[in-house]
Short mmCIF file of N, CA and C in Angstrom, two decimals:
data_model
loop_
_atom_site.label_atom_id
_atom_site.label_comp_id
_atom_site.label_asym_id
_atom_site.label_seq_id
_atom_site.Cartn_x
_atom_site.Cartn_y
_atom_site.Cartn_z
N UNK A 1 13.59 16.24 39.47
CA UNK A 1 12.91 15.21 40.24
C UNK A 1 12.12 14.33 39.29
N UNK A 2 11.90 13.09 39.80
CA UNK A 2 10.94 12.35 39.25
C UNK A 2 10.04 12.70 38.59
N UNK A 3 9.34 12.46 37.52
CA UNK A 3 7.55 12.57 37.63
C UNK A 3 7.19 13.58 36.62
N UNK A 4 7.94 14.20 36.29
CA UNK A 4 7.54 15.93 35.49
C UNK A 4 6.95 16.19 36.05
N UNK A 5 7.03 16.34 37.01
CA UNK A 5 5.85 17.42 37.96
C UNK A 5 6.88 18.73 38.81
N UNK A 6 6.02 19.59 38.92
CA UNK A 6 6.31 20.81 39.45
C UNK A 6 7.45 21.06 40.76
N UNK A 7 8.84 21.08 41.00
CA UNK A 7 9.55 21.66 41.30
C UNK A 7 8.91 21.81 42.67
N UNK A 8 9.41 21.26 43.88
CA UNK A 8 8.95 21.28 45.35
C UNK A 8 10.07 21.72 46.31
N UNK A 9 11.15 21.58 45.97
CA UNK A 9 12.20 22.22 46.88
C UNK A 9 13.29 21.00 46.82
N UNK A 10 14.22 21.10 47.81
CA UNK A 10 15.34 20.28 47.66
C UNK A 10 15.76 19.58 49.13
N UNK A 11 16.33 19.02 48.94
CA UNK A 11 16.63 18.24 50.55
C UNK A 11 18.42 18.63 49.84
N UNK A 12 18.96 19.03 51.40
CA UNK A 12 20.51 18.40 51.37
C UNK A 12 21.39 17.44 52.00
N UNK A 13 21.75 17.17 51.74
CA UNK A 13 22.77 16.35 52.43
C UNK A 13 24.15 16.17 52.83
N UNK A 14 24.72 16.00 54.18
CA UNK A 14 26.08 16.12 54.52
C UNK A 14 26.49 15.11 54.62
N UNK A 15 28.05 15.08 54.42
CA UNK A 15 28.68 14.07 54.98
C UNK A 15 30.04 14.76 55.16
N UNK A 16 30.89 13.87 55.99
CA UNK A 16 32.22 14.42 57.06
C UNK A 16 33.07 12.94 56.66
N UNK A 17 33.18 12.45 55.89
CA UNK A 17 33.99 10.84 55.28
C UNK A 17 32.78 9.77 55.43
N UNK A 18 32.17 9.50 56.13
CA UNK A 18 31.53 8.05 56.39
C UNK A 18 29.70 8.08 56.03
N UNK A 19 29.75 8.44 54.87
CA UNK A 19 28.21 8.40 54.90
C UNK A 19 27.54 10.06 54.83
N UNK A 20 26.66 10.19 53.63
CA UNK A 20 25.78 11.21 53.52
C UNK A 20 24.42 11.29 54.52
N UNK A 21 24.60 12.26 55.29
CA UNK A 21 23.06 12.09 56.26
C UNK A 21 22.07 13.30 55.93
N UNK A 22 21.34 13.06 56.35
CA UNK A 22 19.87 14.28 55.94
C UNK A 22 20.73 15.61 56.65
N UNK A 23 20.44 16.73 56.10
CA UNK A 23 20.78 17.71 56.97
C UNK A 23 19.59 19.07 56.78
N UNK A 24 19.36 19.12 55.81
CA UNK A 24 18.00 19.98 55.78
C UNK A 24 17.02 20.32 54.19
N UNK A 25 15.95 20.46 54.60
CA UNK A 25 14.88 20.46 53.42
C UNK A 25 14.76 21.47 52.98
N UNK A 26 14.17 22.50 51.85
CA UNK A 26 14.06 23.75 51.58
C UNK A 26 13.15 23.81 50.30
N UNK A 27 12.66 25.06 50.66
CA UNK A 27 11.34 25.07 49.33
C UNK A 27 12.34 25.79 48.06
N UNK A 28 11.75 25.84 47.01
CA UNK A 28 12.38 26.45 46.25
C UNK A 28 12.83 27.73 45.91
N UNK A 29 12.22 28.77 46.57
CA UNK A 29 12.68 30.20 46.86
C UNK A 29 13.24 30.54 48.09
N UNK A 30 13.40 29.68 48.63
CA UNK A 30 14.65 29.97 50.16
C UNK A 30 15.94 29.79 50.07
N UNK A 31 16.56 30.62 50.45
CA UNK A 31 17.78 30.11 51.02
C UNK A 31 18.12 29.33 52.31
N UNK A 32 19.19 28.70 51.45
CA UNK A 32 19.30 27.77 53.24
C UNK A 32 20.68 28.06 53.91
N UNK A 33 20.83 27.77 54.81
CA UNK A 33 21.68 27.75 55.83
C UNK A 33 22.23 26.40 56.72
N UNK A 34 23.25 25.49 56.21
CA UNK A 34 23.28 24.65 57.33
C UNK A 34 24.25 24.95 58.73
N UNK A 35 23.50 24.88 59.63
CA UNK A 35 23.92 25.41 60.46
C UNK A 35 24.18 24.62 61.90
N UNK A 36 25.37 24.12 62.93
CA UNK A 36 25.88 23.14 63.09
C UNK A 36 27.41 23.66 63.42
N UNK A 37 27.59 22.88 64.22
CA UNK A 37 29.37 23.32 64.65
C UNK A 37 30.34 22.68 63.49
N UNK A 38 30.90 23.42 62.77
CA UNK A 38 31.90 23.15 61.92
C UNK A 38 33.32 23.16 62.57
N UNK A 39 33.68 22.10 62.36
CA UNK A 39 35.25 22.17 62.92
C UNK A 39 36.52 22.35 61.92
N UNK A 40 37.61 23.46 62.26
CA UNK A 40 38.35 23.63 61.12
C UNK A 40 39.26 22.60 60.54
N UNK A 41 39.89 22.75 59.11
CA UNK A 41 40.63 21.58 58.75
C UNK A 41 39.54 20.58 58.04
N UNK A 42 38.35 20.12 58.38
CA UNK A 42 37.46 19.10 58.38
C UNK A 42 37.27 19.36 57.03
N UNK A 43 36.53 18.07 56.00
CA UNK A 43 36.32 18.31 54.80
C UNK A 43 34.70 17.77 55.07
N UNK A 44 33.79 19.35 54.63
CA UNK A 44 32.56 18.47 54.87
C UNK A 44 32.09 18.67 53.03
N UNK A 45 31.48 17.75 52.59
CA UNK A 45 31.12 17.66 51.06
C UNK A 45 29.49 17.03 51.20
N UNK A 46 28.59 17.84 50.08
CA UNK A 46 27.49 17.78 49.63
C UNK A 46 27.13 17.74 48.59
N UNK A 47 25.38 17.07 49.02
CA UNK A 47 24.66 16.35 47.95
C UNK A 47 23.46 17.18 47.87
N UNK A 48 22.88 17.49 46.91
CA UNK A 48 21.11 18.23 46.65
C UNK A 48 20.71 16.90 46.01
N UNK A 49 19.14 16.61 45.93
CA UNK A 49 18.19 16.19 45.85
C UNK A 49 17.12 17.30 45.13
N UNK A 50 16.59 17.44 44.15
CA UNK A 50 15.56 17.66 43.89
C UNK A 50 14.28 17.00 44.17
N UNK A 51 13.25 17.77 44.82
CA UNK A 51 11.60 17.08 44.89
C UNK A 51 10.92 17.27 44.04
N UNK A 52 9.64 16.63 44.20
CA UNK A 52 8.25 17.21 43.63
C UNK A 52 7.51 16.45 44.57
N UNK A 53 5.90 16.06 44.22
CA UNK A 53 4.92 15.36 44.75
C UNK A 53 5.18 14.02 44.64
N UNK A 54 6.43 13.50 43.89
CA UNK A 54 6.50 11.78 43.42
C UNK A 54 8.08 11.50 44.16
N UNK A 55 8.39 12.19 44.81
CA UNK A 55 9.97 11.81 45.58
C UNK A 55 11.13 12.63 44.97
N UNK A 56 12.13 11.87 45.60
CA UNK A 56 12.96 12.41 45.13
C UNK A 56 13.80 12.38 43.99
N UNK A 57 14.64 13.66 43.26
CA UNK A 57 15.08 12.91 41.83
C UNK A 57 16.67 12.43 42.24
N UNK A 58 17.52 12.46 41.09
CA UNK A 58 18.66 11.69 41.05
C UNK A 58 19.65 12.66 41.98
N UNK A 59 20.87 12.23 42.92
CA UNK A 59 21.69 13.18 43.55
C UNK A 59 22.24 14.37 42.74
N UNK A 60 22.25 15.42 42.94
CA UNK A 60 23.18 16.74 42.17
C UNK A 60 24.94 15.76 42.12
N UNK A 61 25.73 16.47 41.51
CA UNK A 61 27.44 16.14 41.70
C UNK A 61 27.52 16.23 43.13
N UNK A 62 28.68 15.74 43.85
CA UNK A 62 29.06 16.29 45.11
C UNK A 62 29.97 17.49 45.50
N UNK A 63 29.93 18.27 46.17
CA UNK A 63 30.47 19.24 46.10
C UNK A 63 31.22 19.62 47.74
N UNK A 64 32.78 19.76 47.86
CA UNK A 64 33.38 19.45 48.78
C UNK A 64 33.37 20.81 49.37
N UNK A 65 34.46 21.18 50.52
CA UNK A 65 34.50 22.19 51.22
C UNK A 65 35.42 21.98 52.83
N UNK A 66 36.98 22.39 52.37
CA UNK A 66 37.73 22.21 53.49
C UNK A 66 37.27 23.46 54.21
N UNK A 67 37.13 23.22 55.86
CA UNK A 67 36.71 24.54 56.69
C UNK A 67 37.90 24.71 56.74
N UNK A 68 37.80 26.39 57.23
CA UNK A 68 38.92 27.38 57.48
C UNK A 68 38.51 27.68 59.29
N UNK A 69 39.48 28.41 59.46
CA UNK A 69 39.60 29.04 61.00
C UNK A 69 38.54 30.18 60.86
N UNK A 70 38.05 30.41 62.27
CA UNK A 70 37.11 31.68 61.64
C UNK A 70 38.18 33.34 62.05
N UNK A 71 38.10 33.87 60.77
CA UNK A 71 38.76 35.02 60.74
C UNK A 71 39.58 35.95 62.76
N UNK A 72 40.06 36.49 62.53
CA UNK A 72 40.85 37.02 63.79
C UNK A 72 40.14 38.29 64.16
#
């Protein structure tokens, strides 16, 4: 993140083809969970954000993810 300052957690972000939207915030010792109806086939791909007290820093890489069926 910005600023050299101390490590505040991360925001993520989704997108499904048309645009990255907010999907959830997290401190730095949590795990997260996005959680949300996933539909199979669909390619959903993400972005992290690092914080601190001065905003946010530069996007992480993006990182994709075709859903599967859920197991039988």
């Amino acid at each position: 993140a910005i600023g050299y300052s101390t490590l505040t957690g991360y925001d993520i972000y989704m997108s499904t083809g048309s645009g990255f939207t907010f999907k959830q915030s997290s401190t730095v010792t949590s795990n997260v969970a996005i959680t949300g109806s996933i539909t199979a086939g669909v390619t959903y791909s993400f972005t992290i954000y690092a914080k601190n007290i001065f905003g946010l820093g530069v996007a992480s890489d993006t990182y994709s993810i075709v859903a599967a069926d859920a197991p039988a």
